[in-house]
Short mmCIF file of C-alpha atoms and ligand atoms in Angstrom, two decimals:
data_model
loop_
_atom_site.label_atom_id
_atom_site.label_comp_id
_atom_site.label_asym_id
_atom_site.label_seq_id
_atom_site.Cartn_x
_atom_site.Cartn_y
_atom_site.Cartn_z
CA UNK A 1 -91.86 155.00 197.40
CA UNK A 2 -92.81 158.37 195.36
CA UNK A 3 -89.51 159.29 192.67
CA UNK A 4 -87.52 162.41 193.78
CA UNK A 5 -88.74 165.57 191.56
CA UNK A 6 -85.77 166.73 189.38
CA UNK A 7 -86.04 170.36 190.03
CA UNK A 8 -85.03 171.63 186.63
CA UNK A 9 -85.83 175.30 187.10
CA UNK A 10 -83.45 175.01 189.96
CA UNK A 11 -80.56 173.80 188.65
CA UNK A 12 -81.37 176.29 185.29
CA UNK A 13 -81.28 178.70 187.42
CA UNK A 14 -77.87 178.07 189.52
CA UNK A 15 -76.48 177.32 185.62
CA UNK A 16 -77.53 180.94 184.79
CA UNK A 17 -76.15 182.38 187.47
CA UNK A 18 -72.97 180.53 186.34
CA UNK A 19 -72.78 181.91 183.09
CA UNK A 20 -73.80 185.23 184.48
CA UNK A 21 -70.45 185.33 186.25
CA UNK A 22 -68.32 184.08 183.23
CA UNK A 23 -69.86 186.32 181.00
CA UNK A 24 -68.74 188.94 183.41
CA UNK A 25 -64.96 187.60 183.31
CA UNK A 26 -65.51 187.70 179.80
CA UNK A 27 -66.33 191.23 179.21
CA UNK A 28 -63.16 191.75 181.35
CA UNK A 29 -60.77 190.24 179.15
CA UNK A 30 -62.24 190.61 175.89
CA UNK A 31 -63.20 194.10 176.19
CA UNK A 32 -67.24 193.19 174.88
CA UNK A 33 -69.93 191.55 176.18
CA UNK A 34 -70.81 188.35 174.44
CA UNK A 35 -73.75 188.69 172.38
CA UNK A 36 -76.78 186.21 170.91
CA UNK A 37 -78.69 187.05 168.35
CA UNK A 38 -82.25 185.94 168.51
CA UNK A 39 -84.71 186.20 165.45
CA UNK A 40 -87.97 185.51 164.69
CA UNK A 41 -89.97 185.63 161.62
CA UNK A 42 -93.89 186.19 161.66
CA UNK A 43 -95.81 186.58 164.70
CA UNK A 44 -96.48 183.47 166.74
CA UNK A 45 -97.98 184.92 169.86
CA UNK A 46 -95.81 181.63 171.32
CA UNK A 47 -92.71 182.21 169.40
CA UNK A 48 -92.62 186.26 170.28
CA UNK A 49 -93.14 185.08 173.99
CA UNK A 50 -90.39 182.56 174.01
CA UNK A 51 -88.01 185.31 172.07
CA UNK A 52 -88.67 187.83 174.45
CA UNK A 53 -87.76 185.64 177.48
CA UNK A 54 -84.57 184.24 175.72
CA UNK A 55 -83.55 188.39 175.46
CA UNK A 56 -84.06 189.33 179.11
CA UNK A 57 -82.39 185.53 180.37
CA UNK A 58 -79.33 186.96 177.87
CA UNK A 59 -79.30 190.59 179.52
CA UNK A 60 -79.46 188.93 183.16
CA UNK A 61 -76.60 186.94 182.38
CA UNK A 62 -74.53 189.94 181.63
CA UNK A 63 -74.66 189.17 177.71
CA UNK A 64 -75.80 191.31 174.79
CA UNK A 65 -79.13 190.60 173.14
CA UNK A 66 -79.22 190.79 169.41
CA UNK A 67 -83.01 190.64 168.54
CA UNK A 68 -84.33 190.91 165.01
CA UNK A 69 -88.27 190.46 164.54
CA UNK A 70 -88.73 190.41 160.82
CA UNK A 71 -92.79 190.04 159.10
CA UNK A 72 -94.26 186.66 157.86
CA UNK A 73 -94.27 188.17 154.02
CA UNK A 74 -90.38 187.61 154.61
CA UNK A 75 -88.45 185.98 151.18
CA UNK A 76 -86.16 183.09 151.86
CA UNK A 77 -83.37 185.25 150.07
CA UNK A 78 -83.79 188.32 152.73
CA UNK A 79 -83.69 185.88 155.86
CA UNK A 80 -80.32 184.29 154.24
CA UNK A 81 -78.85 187.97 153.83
CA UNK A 82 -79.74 188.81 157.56
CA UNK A 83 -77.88 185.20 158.82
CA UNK A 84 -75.22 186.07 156.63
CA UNK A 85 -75.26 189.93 157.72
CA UNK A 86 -74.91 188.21 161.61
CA UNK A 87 -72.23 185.38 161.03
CA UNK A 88 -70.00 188.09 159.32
CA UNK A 89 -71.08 190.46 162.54
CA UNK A 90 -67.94 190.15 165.47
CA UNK A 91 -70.49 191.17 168.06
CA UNK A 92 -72.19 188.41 167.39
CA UNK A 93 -71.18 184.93 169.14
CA UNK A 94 -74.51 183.04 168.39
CA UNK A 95 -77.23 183.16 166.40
CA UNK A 96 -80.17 181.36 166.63
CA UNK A 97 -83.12 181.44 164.30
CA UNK A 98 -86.92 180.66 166.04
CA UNK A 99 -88.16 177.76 164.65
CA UNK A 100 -90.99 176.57 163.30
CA UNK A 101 -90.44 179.07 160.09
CA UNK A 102 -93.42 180.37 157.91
CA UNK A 103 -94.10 177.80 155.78
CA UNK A 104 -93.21 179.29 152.46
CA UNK A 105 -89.54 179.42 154.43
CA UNK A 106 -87.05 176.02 153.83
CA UNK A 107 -85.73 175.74 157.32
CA UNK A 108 -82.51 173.23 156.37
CA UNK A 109 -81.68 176.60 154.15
CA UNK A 110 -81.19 178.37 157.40
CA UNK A 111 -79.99 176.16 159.68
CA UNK A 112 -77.28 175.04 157.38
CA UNK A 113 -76.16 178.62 156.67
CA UNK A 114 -75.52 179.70 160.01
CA UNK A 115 -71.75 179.50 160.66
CA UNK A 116 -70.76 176.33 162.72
CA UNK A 117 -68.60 178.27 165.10
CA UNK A 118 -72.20 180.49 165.92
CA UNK A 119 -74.36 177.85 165.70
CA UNK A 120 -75.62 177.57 169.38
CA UNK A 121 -78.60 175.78 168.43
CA UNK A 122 -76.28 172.91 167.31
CA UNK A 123 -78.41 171.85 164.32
CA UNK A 124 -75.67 172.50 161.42
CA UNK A 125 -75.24 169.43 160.11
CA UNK A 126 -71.20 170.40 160.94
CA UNK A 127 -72.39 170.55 164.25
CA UNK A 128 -74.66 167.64 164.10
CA UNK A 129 -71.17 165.55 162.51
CA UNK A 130 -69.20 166.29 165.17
CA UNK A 131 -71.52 165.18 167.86
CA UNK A 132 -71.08 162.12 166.18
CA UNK A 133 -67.50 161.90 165.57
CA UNK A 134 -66.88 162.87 169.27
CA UNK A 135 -65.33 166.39 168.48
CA UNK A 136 -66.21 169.84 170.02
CA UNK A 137 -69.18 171.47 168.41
CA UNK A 138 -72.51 173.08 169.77
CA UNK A 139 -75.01 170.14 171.08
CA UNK A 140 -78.41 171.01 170.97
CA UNK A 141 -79.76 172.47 173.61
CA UNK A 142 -82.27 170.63 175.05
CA UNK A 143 -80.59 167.21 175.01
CA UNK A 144 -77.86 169.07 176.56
CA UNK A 145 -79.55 170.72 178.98
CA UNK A 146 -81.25 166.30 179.80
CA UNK A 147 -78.03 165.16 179.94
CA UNK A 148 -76.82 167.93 182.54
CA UNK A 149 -80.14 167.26 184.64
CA UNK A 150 -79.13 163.20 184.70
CA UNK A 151 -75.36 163.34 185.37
CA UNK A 152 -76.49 165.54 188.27
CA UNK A 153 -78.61 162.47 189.27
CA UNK A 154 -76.75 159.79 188.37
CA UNK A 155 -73.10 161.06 188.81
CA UNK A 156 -71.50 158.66 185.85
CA UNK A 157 -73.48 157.02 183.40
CA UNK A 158 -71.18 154.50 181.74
CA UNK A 159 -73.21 151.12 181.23
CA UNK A 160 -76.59 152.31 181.97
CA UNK A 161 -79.41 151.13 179.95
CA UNK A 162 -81.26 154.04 178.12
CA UNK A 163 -84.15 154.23 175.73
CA UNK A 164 -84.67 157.49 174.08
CA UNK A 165 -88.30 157.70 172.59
CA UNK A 166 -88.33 160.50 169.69
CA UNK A 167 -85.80 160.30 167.09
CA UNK A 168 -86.52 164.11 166.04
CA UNK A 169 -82.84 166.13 164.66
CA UNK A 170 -84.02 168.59 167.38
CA UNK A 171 -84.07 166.14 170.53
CA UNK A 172 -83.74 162.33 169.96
CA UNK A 173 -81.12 161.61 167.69
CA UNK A 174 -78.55 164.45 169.75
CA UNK A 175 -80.15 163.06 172.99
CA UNK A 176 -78.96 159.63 172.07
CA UNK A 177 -75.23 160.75 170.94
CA UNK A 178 -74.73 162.23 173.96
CA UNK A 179 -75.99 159.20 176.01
CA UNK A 180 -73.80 156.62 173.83
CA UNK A 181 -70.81 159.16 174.03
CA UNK A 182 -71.28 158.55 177.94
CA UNK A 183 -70.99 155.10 177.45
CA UNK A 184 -74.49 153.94 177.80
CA UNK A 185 -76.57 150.98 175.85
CA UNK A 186 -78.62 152.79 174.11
CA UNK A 187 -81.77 152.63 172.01
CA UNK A 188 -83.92 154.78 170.15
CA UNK A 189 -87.55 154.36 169.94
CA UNK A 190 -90.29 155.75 167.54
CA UNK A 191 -93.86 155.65 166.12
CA UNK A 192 -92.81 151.99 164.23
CA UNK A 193 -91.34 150.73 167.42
CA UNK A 194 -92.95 147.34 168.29
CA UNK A 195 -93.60 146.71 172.25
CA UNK A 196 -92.22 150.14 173.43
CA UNK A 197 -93.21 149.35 176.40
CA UNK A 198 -91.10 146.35 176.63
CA UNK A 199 -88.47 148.44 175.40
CA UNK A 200 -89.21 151.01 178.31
CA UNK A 201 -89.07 148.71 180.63
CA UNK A 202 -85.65 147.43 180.56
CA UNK A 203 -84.31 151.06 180.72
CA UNK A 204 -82.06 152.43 183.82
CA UNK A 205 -82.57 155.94 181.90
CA UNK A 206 -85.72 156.97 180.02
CA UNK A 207 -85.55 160.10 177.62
CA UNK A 208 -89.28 160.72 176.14
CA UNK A 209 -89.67 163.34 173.63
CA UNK A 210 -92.83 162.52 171.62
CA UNK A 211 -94.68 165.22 171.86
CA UNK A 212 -97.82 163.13 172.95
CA UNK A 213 -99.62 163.86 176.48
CA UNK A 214 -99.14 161.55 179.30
CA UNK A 215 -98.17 158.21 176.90
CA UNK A 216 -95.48 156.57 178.79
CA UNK A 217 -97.23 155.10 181.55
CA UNK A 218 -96.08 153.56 185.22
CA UNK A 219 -96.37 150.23 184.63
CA UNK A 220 -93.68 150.57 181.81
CA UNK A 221 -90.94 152.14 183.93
CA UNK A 222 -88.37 149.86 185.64
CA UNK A 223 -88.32 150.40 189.39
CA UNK A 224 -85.79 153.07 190.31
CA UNK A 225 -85.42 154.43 186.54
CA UNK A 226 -84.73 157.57 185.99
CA UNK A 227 -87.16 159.58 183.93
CA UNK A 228 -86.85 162.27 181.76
CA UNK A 229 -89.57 164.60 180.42
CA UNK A 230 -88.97 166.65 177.39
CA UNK A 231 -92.62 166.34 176.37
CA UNK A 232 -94.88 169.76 176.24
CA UNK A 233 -98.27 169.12 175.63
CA UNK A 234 -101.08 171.06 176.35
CA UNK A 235 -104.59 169.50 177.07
CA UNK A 236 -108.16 170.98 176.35
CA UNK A 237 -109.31 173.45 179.20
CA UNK A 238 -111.45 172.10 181.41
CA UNK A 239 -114.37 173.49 183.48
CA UNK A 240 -114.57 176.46 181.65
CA UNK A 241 -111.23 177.79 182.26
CA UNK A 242 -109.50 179.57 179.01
CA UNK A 243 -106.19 177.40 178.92
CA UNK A 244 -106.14 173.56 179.45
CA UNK A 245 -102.95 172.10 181.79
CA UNK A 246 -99.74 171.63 180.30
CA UNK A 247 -98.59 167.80 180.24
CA UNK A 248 -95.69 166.00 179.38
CA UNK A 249 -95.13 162.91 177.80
CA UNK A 250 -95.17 161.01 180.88
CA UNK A 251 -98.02 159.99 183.26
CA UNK A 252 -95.96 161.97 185.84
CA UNK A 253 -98.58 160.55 188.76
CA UNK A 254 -98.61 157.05 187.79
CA UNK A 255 -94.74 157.11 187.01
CA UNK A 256 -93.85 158.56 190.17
CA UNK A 257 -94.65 155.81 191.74
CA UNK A 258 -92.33 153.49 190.42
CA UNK A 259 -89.29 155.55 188.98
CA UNK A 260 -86.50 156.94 191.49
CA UNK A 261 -86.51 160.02 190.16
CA UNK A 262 -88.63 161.92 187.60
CA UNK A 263 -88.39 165.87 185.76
CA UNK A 264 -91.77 167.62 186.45
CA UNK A 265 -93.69 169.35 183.20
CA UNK A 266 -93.52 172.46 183.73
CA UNK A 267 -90.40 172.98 185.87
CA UNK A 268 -88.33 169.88 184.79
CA UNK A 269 -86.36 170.06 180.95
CA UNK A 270 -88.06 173.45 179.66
CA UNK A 271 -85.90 175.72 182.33
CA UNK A 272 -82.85 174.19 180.35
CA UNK A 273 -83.34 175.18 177.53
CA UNK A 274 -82.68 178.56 177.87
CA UNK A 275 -79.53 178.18 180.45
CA UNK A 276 -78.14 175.87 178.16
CA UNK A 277 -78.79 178.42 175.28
CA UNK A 278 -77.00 180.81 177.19
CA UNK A 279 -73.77 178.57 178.01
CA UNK A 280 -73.47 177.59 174.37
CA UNK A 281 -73.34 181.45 173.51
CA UNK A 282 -70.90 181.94 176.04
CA UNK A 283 -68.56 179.22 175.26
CA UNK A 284 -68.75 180.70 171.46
CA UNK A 285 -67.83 184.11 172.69
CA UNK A 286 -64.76 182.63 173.96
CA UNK A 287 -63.91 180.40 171.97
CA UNK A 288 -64.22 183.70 169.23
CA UNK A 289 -61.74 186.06 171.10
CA UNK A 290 -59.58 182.63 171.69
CA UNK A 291 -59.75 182.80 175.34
CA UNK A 292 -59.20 179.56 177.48
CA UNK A 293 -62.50 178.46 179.45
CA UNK A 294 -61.67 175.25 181.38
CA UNK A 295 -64.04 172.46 180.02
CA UNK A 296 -66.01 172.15 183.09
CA UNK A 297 -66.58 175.60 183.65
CA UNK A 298 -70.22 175.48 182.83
P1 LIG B 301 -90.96 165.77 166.74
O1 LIG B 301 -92.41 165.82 166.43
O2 LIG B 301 -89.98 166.32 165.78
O3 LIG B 301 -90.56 164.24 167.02
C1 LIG B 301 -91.38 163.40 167.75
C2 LIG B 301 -90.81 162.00 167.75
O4 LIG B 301 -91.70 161.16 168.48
C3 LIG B 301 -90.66 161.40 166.36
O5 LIG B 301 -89.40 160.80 166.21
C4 LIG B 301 -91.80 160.37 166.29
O6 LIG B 301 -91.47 159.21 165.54
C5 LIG B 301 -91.93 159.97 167.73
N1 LIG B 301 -93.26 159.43 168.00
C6 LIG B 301 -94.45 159.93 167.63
N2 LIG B 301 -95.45 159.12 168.05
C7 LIG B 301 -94.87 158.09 168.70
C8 LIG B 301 -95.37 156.93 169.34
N3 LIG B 301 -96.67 156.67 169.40
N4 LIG B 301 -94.49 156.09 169.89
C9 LIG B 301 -93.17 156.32 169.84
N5 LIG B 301 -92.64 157.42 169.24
C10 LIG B 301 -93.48 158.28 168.68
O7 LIG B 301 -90.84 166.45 168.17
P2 LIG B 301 -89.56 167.08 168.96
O8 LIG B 301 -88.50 166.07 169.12
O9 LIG B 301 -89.21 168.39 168.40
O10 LIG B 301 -90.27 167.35 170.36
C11 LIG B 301 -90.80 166.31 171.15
C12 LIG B 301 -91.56 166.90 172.32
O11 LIG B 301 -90.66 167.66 173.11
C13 LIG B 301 -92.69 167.87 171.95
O12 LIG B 301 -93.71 167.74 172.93
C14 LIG B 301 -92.05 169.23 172.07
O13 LIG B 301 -93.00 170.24 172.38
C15 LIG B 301 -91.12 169.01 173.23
N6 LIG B 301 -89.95 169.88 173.23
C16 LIG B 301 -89.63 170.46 174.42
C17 LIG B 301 -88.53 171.28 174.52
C18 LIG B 301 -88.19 171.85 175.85
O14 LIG B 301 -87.51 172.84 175.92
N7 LIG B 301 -88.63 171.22 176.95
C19 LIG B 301 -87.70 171.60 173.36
C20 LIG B 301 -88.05 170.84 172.17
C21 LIG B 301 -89.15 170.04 172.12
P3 LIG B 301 -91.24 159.24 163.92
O15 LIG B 301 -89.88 159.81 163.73
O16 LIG B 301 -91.34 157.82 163.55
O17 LIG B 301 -92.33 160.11 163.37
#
């Protein structure tokens, strides 16, 4: 039987619309809208893209946008004063700085510096520890936005088998925090993994974030698993056209028809990105002004 489609762009989309309503309560009682800053250095026809769709998701959800767009020839030294300029800034609840940097930028220098309480992106290694240690921080947003998308499907997790493949600070390691912290088995694959897809196999829950089109295959997944795509790959055009397909990490075809339920590429994990983006800003802006937001609220 074919696996149900996780339909991540709609349950982004009902999460937005969430946070578009608490950010309105917000405004109420703090008197300001929350705001995210957004900044981007150099100009990565992908990155500006991305940056600009991150500002209008923030305006639709009734939150200020904060965006800075700063040249390539930027020094390390004026990048540090601007994320210093922005965690001293009270209109500012989150910042997040587009990654990947220029490469004459360090980007542990930046992530680092932003202040814990505004880091929304969740890579501060403060942030990062408390993951760990099982204490309120920011989480990442992807893996966040992955673990949302599978409680949805699987309602609680506790004692599930799940293999993570990607052990990246962005995705896998977070992704696999959150998992254990839900009381799953969990193990984390990567490119010296022997017999992944033994590994693979034995999984309830499969997180792949590689980065490498269409590797996991069907014949590795478990009947009934539950897949997870984080994978964004895009393949040479074909037949003359200018772009090729996008792809994720998973054979989505050949998986289908063995997993019970699977997140499409596009339209599966890259939706939550954003939403979750958004929510962590949120929760910042109220956690800021020290007003009480019930922890299941969004
Ligand atoms: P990284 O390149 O930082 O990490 C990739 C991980 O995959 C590494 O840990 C690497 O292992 C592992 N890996 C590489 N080859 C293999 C292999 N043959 N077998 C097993 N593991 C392997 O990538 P990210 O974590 O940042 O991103 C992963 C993917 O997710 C990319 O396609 C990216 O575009 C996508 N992505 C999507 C997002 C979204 O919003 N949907 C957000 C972020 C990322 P090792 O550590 O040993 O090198």
């Amino acid at each position: 039987m074919a696996a149900e489609t996780i339909d991540g762009k709609a349950y982004a989309a009902a999460l937005r619309e969430r946070v578009g309503a608490l950010a309105a309560d917000f405004e109420e009682k703090a008197g300001r809208k929350a705001g995210l800053a957004v900044v981007l250095v150099g100009d990565d026809p992908a990155s500006a893209v991305y940056v600009g769709s991150k500002g209008k998701a923030t305006r639709a959800a009734n939150m200020e946008s904060i965006e800075h767009v700063l040249p390539a020839s930027t020094t390390q030294e004026e990048l540090e004063a601007l994320v210093d300029r922005l965690n001293a800034d009270p209109a500012v609840d989150g910042i997040l700085v587009q990654f990947p940097l220029p490469d004459h930028l360090s980007e542990p220098r930046i992530f680092t510096r932003i202040a814990p309480d505004k880091d929304v992106d969740g890579l501060n290694p403060v942030n990062s520890g408390r993951l760990m240690a099982g204490l309120h921080g920011f989480v990442p947003c992807t893996p966040l936005g992955c673990l949302m998308l599978l409680r949805d499907r699987l309602g609680n997790l506790s004692g599930k088998d799940a293999v993570v493949i990607g052990r990246s600070n962005l995705v896998g390691k977070p992704m696999a925090q959150l998992l254990l912290a839900d009381s799953c088995t969990v193990t984390v694959a990567h490119s010296r993994t022997k017999d992944l897809a033994d590994h693979v196999r034995r999984a309830d829950i499969v997180v792949a974030a590689v980065g490498r089109p269409e590797m996991v295959r069907g014949d590795w997944i478990k009947p009934g698993a539950v897949v997870i795509d984080v994978g964004i790959n895009r393949l040479p055009p074909e037949d003359g056209a200018a772009k090729g397909r996008l792809v994720g990490d998973v054979a989505f075809a050949e998986v289908s028809e063995v997993a019970g339920a699977i997140t499409p590429v596009p339209g599966g994990v890259g939706p939550m990105t954003i939403a979750v983006l958004l929510r962590n800003a949120l929760v910042a802006a109220y956690r800021h002004e020290g007003i009480e937001l019930a922890e299941d609220a969004i």
